[in-house]
Short mmCIF file of C-alpha atoms in Angstrom, two decimals:
data_model
loop_
_atom_site.label_atom_id
_atom_site.label_comp_id
_atom_site.label_asym_id
_atom_site.label_seq_id
_atom_site.Cartn_x
_atom_site.Cartn_y
_atom_site.Cartn_z
CA MET F 1 -0.56 165.10 -59.47
CA GLY F 2 -0.91 168.48 -61.14
CA LYS F 3 1.87 169.98 -58.98
CA PHE F 4 4.10 167.01 -59.76
CA LEU F 5 3.63 167.44 -63.53
CA GLU F 6 4.32 171.17 -63.21
CA PHE F 7 7.51 170.45 -61.30
CA THR F 8 8.57 167.81 -63.85
CA ARG F 9 8.04 170.21 -66.77
CA LYS F 10 9.99 172.92 -64.96
CA LEU F 11 12.91 170.54 -64.38
CA SER F 12 12.76 169.33 -68.00
CA ASN F 13 12.95 172.90 -69.23
CA THR F 14 16.12 173.52 -67.22
CA VAL F 15 19.04 174.18 -69.52
CA ARG F 16 20.74 170.77 -69.78
CA SER F 17 24.12 172.17 -70.63
CA ARG F 18 27.22 172.37 -68.50
CA ARG F 19 25.87 173.62 -65.21
CA ARG F 20 28.42 174.11 -62.44
CA VAL F 21 28.41 171.51 -59.67
CA VAL F 22 29.76 172.12 -56.16
CA ILE F 23 30.31 170.05 -53.02
CA THR F 24 28.37 171.32 -50.01
CA GLY F 25 28.46 168.43 -47.53
CA ILE F 26 30.76 165.57 -46.49
CA GLY F 27 30.22 162.56 -44.22
CA ILE F 28 32.89 160.02 -43.28
CA VAL F 29 32.95 156.61 -41.58
CA SER F 30 36.52 155.31 -41.87
CA PRO F 31 39.34 153.36 -40.23
CA LEU F 32 40.82 156.75 -39.31
CA GLY F 33 37.71 157.56 -37.30
CA CYS F 34 34.11 158.57 -37.80
CA GLY F 35 33.30 162.14 -38.67
CA VAL F 36 35.02 164.48 -41.10
CA GLU F 37 37.01 166.36 -38.48
CA THR F 38 38.32 163.21 -36.77
CA ALA F 39 39.32 161.44 -39.99
CA TRP F 40 40.98 164.50 -41.54
CA LYS F 41 43.00 165.30 -38.39
CA SER F 42 44.10 161.66 -38.10
CA LEU F 43 45.21 161.65 -41.73
CA LEU F 44 47.28 164.81 -41.34
CA ALA F 45 48.77 163.49 -38.10
CA GLY F 46 50.12 160.44 -39.92
CA LYS F 47 48.01 157.96 -37.99
CA SER F 48 47.16 154.49 -39.30
CA GLY F 49 43.81 152.72 -39.08
CA VAL F 50 45.30 149.28 -39.82
CA VAL F 51 45.06 146.76 -36.98
CA LYS F 52 45.52 143.05 -36.35
CA LEU F 53 42.33 141.10 -37.07
CA GLU F 54 40.96 139.20 -34.09
CA GLY F 55 39.76 135.61 -34.36
CA ALA F 56 41.23 132.15 -34.62
CA GLU F 57 40.29 131.83 -38.31
CA TYR F 58 42.64 134.65 -39.25
CA GLU F 59 45.61 132.94 -37.62
CA LYS F 60 45.88 130.35 -40.38
CA LEU F 61 45.87 132.98 -43.15
CA PRO F 62 48.92 134.67 -44.72
CA CYS F 63 47.35 138.10 -44.06
CA LYS F 64 46.11 138.78 -40.53
CA ILE F 65 45.48 142.53 -40.69
CA GLY F 66 42.80 144.94 -41.86
CA ALA F 67 41.67 148.57 -41.64
CA ILE F 68 38.59 148.48 -39.42
CA VAL F 69 36.15 151.25 -38.50
CA PRO F 70 36.81 151.89 -34.76
CA LYS F 71 33.87 150.59 -32.73
CA GLY F 72 32.69 152.03 -29.42
CA ASN F 73 31.13 155.06 -27.79
CA LYS F 74 34.15 157.34 -27.64
CA PHE F 75 34.53 160.39 -29.86
CA GLY F 76 35.35 159.24 -33.38
CA GLU F 77 34.15 155.69 -32.76
CA LEU F 78 30.99 154.06 -34.10
CA ASN F 79 28.32 152.13 -32.19
CA LEU F 80 25.73 150.93 -34.68
CA GLU F 81 23.58 149.45 -31.91
CA GLY F 82 23.27 152.92 -30.43
CA ILE F 83 22.09 154.38 -33.74
CA PHE F 84 19.85 151.65 -35.16
CA SER F 85 17.39 149.29 -33.51
CA LYS F 86 17.92 145.52 -33.66
CA SER F 87 15.06 145.19 -36.14
CA GLU F 88 16.62 147.87 -38.37
CA LEU F 89 20.02 146.18 -38.31
CA ARG F 90 18.40 142.90 -39.40
CA THR F 91 17.29 144.58 -42.62
CA MET F 92 20.70 145.91 -43.68
CA CYS F 93 24.29 144.80 -44.08
CA PRO F 94 27.01 146.76 -42.22
CA ALA F 95 28.00 148.60 -45.42
CA THR F 96 24.48 150.02 -45.71
CA ALA F 97 24.58 151.06 -42.07
CA TYR F 98 27.91 152.84 -42.65
CA ALA F 99 26.42 154.64 -45.66
CA LEU F 100 23.40 155.79 -43.65
CA VAL F 101 25.65 157.18 -40.89
CA ALA F 102 27.86 158.99 -43.41
CA ALA F 103 24.82 160.32 -45.29
CA ASP F 104 23.37 161.75 -42.08
CA GLU F 105 26.60 163.63 -41.36
CA ALA F 106 26.81 164.88 -44.96
CA LEU F 107 23.24 166.18 -44.94
CA ASN F 108 23.77 167.95 -41.61
CA ASP F 109 27.05 169.37 -42.88
CA ALA F 110 25.29 170.67 -46.00
CA ASN F 111 22.32 171.89 -43.96
CA TRP F 112 20.08 170.20 -46.51
CA HIS F 113 16.90 168.88 -44.90
CA PRO F 114 14.21 169.20 -47.57
CA ILE F 115 10.63 169.20 -46.33
CA ASN F 116 8.52 170.15 -49.34
CA GLU F 117 7.87 167.61 -52.08
CA ASN F 118 9.56 169.59 -54.86
CA ASP F 119 12.86 169.64 -52.97
CA LYS F 120 12.59 165.92 -52.18
CA ARG F 121 11.91 165.15 -55.84
CA ASP F 122 14.89 167.29 -56.74
CA THR F 123 17.28 165.28 -54.53
CA GLY F 124 18.76 161.98 -55.68
CA VAL F 125 21.08 159.28 -54.38
CA ALA F 126 23.98 157.53 -56.12
CA VAL F 127 25.69 155.15 -53.71
CA GLY F 128 27.35 151.86 -54.59
CA VAL F 129 28.87 148.86 -52.85
CA GLY F 130 31.78 147.05 -54.44
CA MET F 131 31.38 143.64 -52.85
CA ILE F 132 28.72 141.96 -50.70
CA ASP F 133 29.51 140.64 -47.24
CA LEU F 134 30.43 136.98 -47.77
CA VAL F 135 29.62 136.22 -44.13
CA ASP F 136 25.96 136.94 -44.85
CA VAL F 137 25.93 134.42 -47.69
CA CYS F 138 27.83 131.70 -45.82
CA THR F 139 25.81 132.08 -42.63
CA MET F 140 22.48 132.03 -44.44
CA TYR F 141 23.46 128.97 -46.46
CA GLU F 142 24.24 127.08 -43.26
CA THR F 143 20.86 128.19 -41.90
CA PHE F 144 19.13 127.05 -45.10
CA LYS F 145 20.67 123.58 -44.77
CA LYS F 146 18.90 123.26 -41.42
CA SER F 147 15.52 124.58 -42.52
CA TYR F 148 14.01 126.59 -45.41
CA SER F 149 11.76 128.42 -42.97
CA LYS F 150 14.76 129.84 -41.14
CA VAL F 151 15.99 131.76 -44.18
CA SER F 152 15.60 135.46 -43.42
CA PRO F 153 13.21 137.43 -45.62
CA TYR F 154 15.79 140.21 -45.38
CA PHE F 155 18.59 138.08 -46.84
CA VAL F 156 18.17 139.36 -50.40
CA PRO F 157 17.87 143.05 -49.40
CA ARG F 158 21.01 142.65 -47.28
CA ILE F 159 23.13 141.43 -50.20
CA LEU F 160 21.84 143.65 -53.02
CA PRO F 161 24.49 146.30 -53.93
CA ASN F 162 21.87 149.03 -54.44
CA MET F 163 20.37 148.80 -50.97
CA ALA F 164 22.59 151.51 -49.48
CA ALA F 165 21.20 153.95 -52.04
CA GLY F 166 17.70 152.58 -51.50
CA GLN F 167 17.81 152.86 -47.72
CA ILE F 168 19.08 156.46 -47.87
CA SER F 169 16.37 157.38 -50.38
CA ILE F 170 13.65 155.76 -48.26
CA LYS F 171 14.83 157.29 -44.98
CA TYR F 172 14.75 160.87 -46.28
CA GLY F 173 12.07 160.57 -48.96
CA PHE F 174 14.42 161.55 -51.79
CA ARG F 175 12.68 160.90 -55.11
CA GLY F 176 15.34 162.08 -57.53
CA PRO F 177 17.58 159.59 -59.38
CA ASN F 178 18.11 156.45 -57.27
CA HIS F 179 21.29 155.01 -58.72
CA CYS F 180 23.84 152.36 -57.84
CA VAL F 181 27.24 151.67 -59.35
CA SER F 182 29.16 148.49 -58.52
CA THR F 183 32.50 148.60 -60.31
CA ALA F 184 34.84 146.98 -57.80
CA CYS F 185 37.40 149.46 -56.45
CA ALA F 186 36.24 152.24 -58.79
CA THR F 187 32.70 152.18 -57.35
CA GLY F 188 32.95 155.28 -55.16
CA ALA F 189 34.51 157.47 -57.84
CA HIS F 190 32.06 156.26 -60.50
CA SER F 191 29.17 157.04 -58.14
CA ILE F 192 30.37 160.62 -57.65
CA GLY F 193 31.05 161.03 -61.36
CA ASP F 194 27.64 159.75 -62.41
CA ALA F 195 25.93 161.95 -59.81
CA PHE F 196 27.95 164.90 -61.10
CA ARG F 197 26.60 164.26 -64.60
CA PHE F 198 23.02 164.04 -63.32
CA VAL F 199 23.33 167.48 -61.72
CA ARG F 200 25.37 169.08 -64.50
CA GLY F 201 22.91 167.82 -67.12
CA GLY F 202 19.85 169.13 -65.32
CA GLU F 203 18.34 165.81 -64.23
CA THR F 204 18.25 167.08 -60.66
CA ASN F 205 19.76 169.80 -58.49
CA VAL F 206 21.06 167.83 -55.49
CA MET F 207 22.68 164.38 -55.19
CA LEU F 208 24.03 162.35 -52.31
CA CYS F 209 26.83 160.22 -53.71
CA GLY F 210 29.62 157.88 -52.71
CA GLY F 211 30.18 154.28 -51.76
CA ALA F 212 30.30 151.89 -48.82
CA GLU F 213 32.15 148.68 -48.04
CA SER F 214 32.22 146.19 -45.17
CA CYS F 215 33.35 142.78 -46.35
CA ILE F 216 36.32 141.96 -44.14
CA SER F 217 36.00 138.32 -43.08
CA PRO F 218 38.25 135.25 -43.03
CA LEU F 219 36.86 134.07 -46.37
CA ALA F 220 37.32 137.47 -48.05
CA ILE F 221 40.87 137.78 -46.71
CA ALA F 222 41.63 134.22 -47.84
CA ALA F 223 40.26 134.92 -51.33
CA PHE F 224 42.36 138.05 -51.81
CA CYS F 225 45.38 136.21 -50.40
CA ARG F 226 44.91 133.56 -53.08
CA LEU F 227 45.08 136.38 -55.63
CA ARG F 228 48.35 137.43 -53.96
CA ALA F 229 46.92 140.91 -53.59
CA LEU F 230 47.28 141.48 -49.84
CA SER F 231 50.24 142.46 -47.70
CA THR F 232 51.55 139.50 -45.69
CA SER F 233 54.96 140.64 -44.45
CA ARG F 234 53.94 142.96 -41.60
CA ASN F 235 51.31 141.10 -39.62
CA GLU F 236 53.10 142.00 -36.41
CA PHE F 237 53.41 145.66 -37.39
CA PRO F 238 50.03 146.40 -39.01
CA HIS F 239 50.43 150.18 -39.02
CA GLU F 240 53.43 149.75 -41.37
CA ALA F 241 51.79 147.35 -43.83
CA SER F 242 50.13 149.76 -46.27
CA ARG F 243 53.00 151.62 -47.96
CA PRO F 244 52.18 153.00 -51.41
CA PHE F 245 55.18 153.72 -53.66
CA ASP F 246 57.64 152.28 -51.13
CA LYS F 247 60.18 149.75 -52.39
CA SER F 248 59.21 147.21 -49.73
CA ARG F 249 55.45 147.24 -50.41
CA ASP F 250 53.99 143.77 -50.90
CA GLY F 251 50.24 144.24 -51.32
CA PHE F 252 47.26 146.21 -50.08
CA VAL F 253 45.44 146.13 -46.75
CA MET F 254 41.68 145.59 -46.95
CA GLY F 255 39.61 148.33 -45.34
CA GLU F 256 35.99 149.22 -44.64
CA GLY F 257 33.84 152.32 -44.27
CA SER F 258 31.90 154.88 -46.24
CA SER F 259 32.02 158.48 -47.35
CA ILE F 260 29.06 160.40 -48.74
CA LEU F 261 29.13 163.77 -50.49
CA VAL F 262 26.31 166.22 -51.02
CA ILE F 263 26.76 167.85 -54.41
CA GLU F 264 24.50 170.42 -55.99
CA GLU F 265 24.06 172.88 -58.81
CA LEU F 266 25.92 176.09 -58.03
CA ASN F 267 22.99 178.53 -58.15
CA HIS F 268 20.92 176.19 -56.00
CA ALA F 269 23.71 176.24 -53.40
CA LEU F 270 24.17 180.01 -53.58
CA GLU F 271 20.46 180.70 -53.24
CA ARG F 272 20.36 178.90 -49.91
CA ASN F 273 23.72 180.31 -48.74
CA ALA F 274 25.28 176.85 -48.53
CA LYS F 275 28.87 176.31 -47.47
CA ILE F 276 30.94 175.31 -50.51
CA TYR F 277 33.95 173.01 -50.16
CA GLY F 278 34.92 172.93 -53.81
CA GLU F 279 33.77 172.21 -57.33
CA ILE F 280 33.67 169.15 -59.57
CA LEU F 281 34.96 170.13 -62.99
CA GLY F 282 35.18 166.87 -64.90
CA TYR F 283 34.86 163.10 -64.96
CA GLY F 284 36.66 160.54 -67.10
CA LEU F 285 36.15 156.80 -67.57
CA SER F 286 38.04 154.09 -69.42
CA GLY F 287 38.61 150.35 -69.69
CA ASP F 288 41.98 148.60 -69.68
CA ALA F 289 40.73 145.69 -71.82
CA ALA F 290 43.76 143.76 -70.60
CA HIS F 291 43.36 141.45 -67.59
CA LEU F 292 40.90 140.39 -64.88
CA THR F 293 42.90 141.84 -61.99
CA ALA F 294 45.99 143.62 -63.35
CA PRO F 295 46.09 147.02 -65.09
CA SER F 296 47.41 147.31 -68.64
CA GLU F 297 51.20 147.37 -68.42
CA ASP F 298 51.56 150.55 -70.45
CA GLY F 299 49.19 152.44 -68.16
CA SER F 300 46.90 153.31 -71.06
CA GLY F 301 43.72 152.75 -69.03
CA ALA F 302 44.75 155.15 -66.28
CA PHE F 303 46.04 157.63 -68.87
CA LEU F 304 42.75 157.63 -70.78
CA ALA F 305 40.65 158.14 -67.65
CA MET F 306 42.77 161.12 -66.54
CA ASP F 307 42.94 162.59 -70.04
CA ARG F 308 39.17 162.32 -70.47
CA ALA F 309 38.55 163.92 -67.08
CA LEU F 310 40.71 166.89 -68.09
CA LYS F 311 38.95 167.22 -71.44
CA ASP F 312 35.56 166.97 -69.77
CA ALA F 313 36.66 169.73 -67.39
CA ASP F 314 38.06 171.79 -70.27
CA CYS F 315 41.19 171.98 -68.16
CA ASP F 316 44.81 172.15 -69.36
CA ILE F 317 47.40 169.86 -67.77
CA THR F 318 49.30 172.92 -66.55
CA ASN F 319 46.34 173.80 -64.28
CA ILE F 320 46.77 170.59 -62.27
CA THR F 321 49.19 170.55 -59.33
CA PHE F 322 48.04 167.50 -57.32
CA VAL F 323 47.05 163.92 -58.07
CA ASN F 324 45.52 161.82 -55.31
CA ALA F 325 46.56 158.45 -56.69
CA HIS F 326 44.67 155.18 -56.54
CA ALA F 327 47.99 153.52 -55.51
CA THR F 328 46.98 150.61 -53.28
CA SER F 329 50.50 149.51 -52.23
CA THR F 330 50.85 146.70 -54.78
CA PRO F 331 54.20 146.31 -56.55
CA ILE F 332 52.73 146.37 -60.06
CA GLY F 333 49.79 148.77 -59.75
CA ASP F 334 51.60 151.70 -58.10
CA THR F 335 54.39 151.69 -60.69
CA ILE F 336 52.00 151.57 -63.65
CA GLU F 337 49.91 154.43 -62.29
CA LEU F 338 52.98 156.63 -61.83
CA ARG F 339 54.03 155.83 -65.38
CA ALA F 340 50.60 156.91 -66.64
CA ILE F 341 50.77 160.18 -64.67
CA GLU F 342 54.20 160.99 -66.10
CA THR F 343 53.00 160.19 -69.63
CA LEU F 344 49.98 162.45 -69.25
CA PHE F 345 51.79 165.46 -67.79
CA GLY F 346 55.03 165.28 -69.75
CA GLU F 347 57.25 168.28 -68.98
CA HIS F 348 54.69 169.49 -66.41
CA THR F 349 55.42 166.36 -64.31
CA ARG F 350 57.94 168.26 -62.18
CA ASN F 351 55.12 170.55 -60.99
CA ILE F 352 52.83 167.70 -59.89
CA PHE F 353 52.51 166.48 -56.30
CA VAL F 354 51.32 162.91 -55.78
CA SER F 355 50.15 161.11 -52.68
CA SER F 356 48.08 158.07 -51.73
CA THR F 357 46.16 158.27 -48.48
CA LYS F 358 45.76 154.47 -48.51
CA GLY F 359 48.94 154.28 -46.45
CA ALA F 360 46.82 155.53 -43.54
CA HIS F 361 43.44 153.88 -44.06
CA GLY F 362 44.11 150.90 -46.29
CA HIS F 363 42.11 150.04 -49.38
CA LEU F 364 38.36 150.42 -48.87
CA LEU F 365 37.57 148.71 -52.19
CA GLY F 366 34.17 150.11 -53.29
CA ALA F 367 34.46 152.95 -50.79
CA ALA F 368 38.02 153.92 -51.73
CA GLY F 369 37.44 156.46 -54.49
CA ASN F 370 34.82 158.39 -52.56
CA LEU F 371 36.72 158.52 -49.25
CA GLU F 372 39.83 159.68 -51.09
CA ALA F 373 37.77 162.18 -53.09
CA ALA F 374 36.56 163.60 -49.77
CA PHE F 375 40.15 163.93 -48.58
CA THR F 376 41.10 165.57 -51.89
CA ILE F 377 38.30 168.10 -51.48
CA LEU F 378 39.44 168.85 -47.92
CA ALA F 379 42.99 169.28 -49.23
CA ILE F 380 41.73 171.76 -51.81
CA LYS F 381 39.64 173.66 -49.27
CA ASN F 382 42.41 173.86 -46.64
CA GLY F 383 45.43 174.20 -48.93
CA ILE F 384 47.13 171.15 -47.41
CA LEU F 385 48.49 168.14 -49.29
CA PRO F 386 47.81 164.90 -47.34
CA PRO F 387 50.75 162.56 -46.78
CA THR F 388 51.55 159.05 -47.94
CA ILE F 389 52.60 157.41 -44.69
CA ASN F 390 55.16 154.57 -44.61
CA LEU F 391 56.89 155.97 -47.70
CA HIS F 392 60.59 155.76 -46.80
CA ASP F 393 62.28 154.30 -49.86
CA LEU F 394 60.80 155.36 -53.19
CA ASP F 395 61.35 152.61 -55.76
CA VAL F 396 61.14 154.77 -58.90
CA VAL F 397 63.19 157.59 -60.37
CA SER F 398 60.71 160.33 -61.12
CA GLN F 399 60.31 164.08 -61.47
CA LEU F 400 57.02 163.82 -59.59
CA ASN F 401 56.88 165.39 -56.14
CA PHE F 402 55.79 162.98 -53.40
CA VAL F 403 54.39 163.81 -49.97
CA PRO F 404 56.03 161.26 -47.64
CA ASN F 405 54.90 160.84 -44.03
CA ALA F 406 53.92 164.44 -43.31
CA PRO F 407 51.51 166.92 -44.93
CA LYS F 408 52.74 169.80 -47.05
CA GLU F 409 51.33 173.24 -47.62
CA TRP F 410 49.69 173.40 -51.04
CA GLN F 411 51.43 176.48 -52.38
CA SER F 412 49.71 177.81 -55.46
CA THR F 413 49.19 181.29 -56.83
CA GLU F 414 46.52 179.87 -59.14
CA ARG F 415 43.34 177.94 -58.47
CA ARG F 416 43.96 174.64 -56.67
CA ILE F 417 42.90 171.82 -59.01
CA ALA F 418 43.47 168.09 -58.52
CA LEU F 419 42.80 164.71 -60.10
CA LYS F 420 41.52 161.76 -58.11
CA ASN F 421 42.08 158.30 -59.63
CA ALA F 422 40.24 155.06 -58.90
CA PHE F 423 40.73 151.74 -60.68
CA GLY F 424 38.98 148.40 -60.30
CA PHE F 425 39.27 144.72 -61.16
CA GLY F 426 38.04 144.01 -64.66
CA GLY F 427 39.99 146.98 -65.94
CA THR F 428 37.46 149.67 -65.01
CA ASN F 429 38.89 153.15 -64.39
CA ALA F 430 37.56 156.49 -63.19
CA CYS F 431 39.07 159.92 -62.65
CA LEU F 432 37.53 163.03 -61.07
CA CYS F 433 38.78 166.56 -61.65
CA LEU F 434 38.17 168.54 -58.45
CA ALA F 435 38.86 172.22 -57.87
CA GLU F 436 38.81 175.13 -55.48
CA TYR F 437 35.58 177.07 -55.80
CA ARG F 438 36.02 180.45 -57.42
CA GLU F 439 33.22 182.86 -58.29
#
């Protein structure tokens, strides 16, 4: 107990000012493949992870497609039964399993395997889930109708949004902040942003952060169809269905997966000679205060989130050259976001590149912002702008520079700095300001 109190006092005495926060590890489970290398190469190659959904129940629905994590034993595929025991899988929903797999890759990538208690107490987890698996609820209710005694004692842990964070914390013994955000499609970005603030403010030195989602089912697809949110016009050509900014877009494609980042205080990373992908400079949040599912028409919510991220980063608009947009491929949302970007950057708009990687992997809901943040960080590290696939007929007149169908070299004589947007139902918005690491 004495050592714990000493450690706590030492952490409390840490200067809680604006410490620098860097990204040192990435893990990815996605429709484009599992593993950072596989997913990144697939993205740059213009591949699509959208497929036709199998099962008779999907045939009666307007949308019959989804972006599924590839299952199997081949390179880039995922076999949960080969990673977890049957008893372990009974205790967790698929989203939690995805988060655990991504967290393992991120920790190995960061070479962060704390053994002593101080390091474990100095490592936290901030991982959220946007939406529970409705299949779990429906199946267990049918079981309950047969017999109370057949209700699984693991039912509640399977449906709690914070269990991905809890399972990661328990597996590795991390006793830092154990945090969960559940803000619909902004979940992943909010999780990274909150974790960033924990590290920058001195609450802890290392955080695992991100989001996970696995809720594709006939009921979930039907529910989003009733909202008229999903693409329904390309069921026979699923790889063409997700088409952000394109004139013929007609809705998003639901996806699943997880991405986890390891972020840490700069000096902590340097002292252990960690590989550094990039730096988080700022984080902005806002509310639309307009509608349950639609963004404010004037784009004020998106504008405020981006503006606040820049102010938090103490970064001028002229320093930004890339925006990884939230753009889900909906007719209304994409247009409003572009309007907000143009309003924010003004005359600098002509120097801004914009892309949405959702064309390739669909919309991962609560795992969207974090997967796309990972791709933004890889773009910064490698100097490559990822493409928006299926963009053939831009439906707006804009000075913005788009990246249709093929990657572009990120030419910059200055530091590469980007914004990553994420917006969710209920009018919740997040924006991360991410940058190339410079000493």
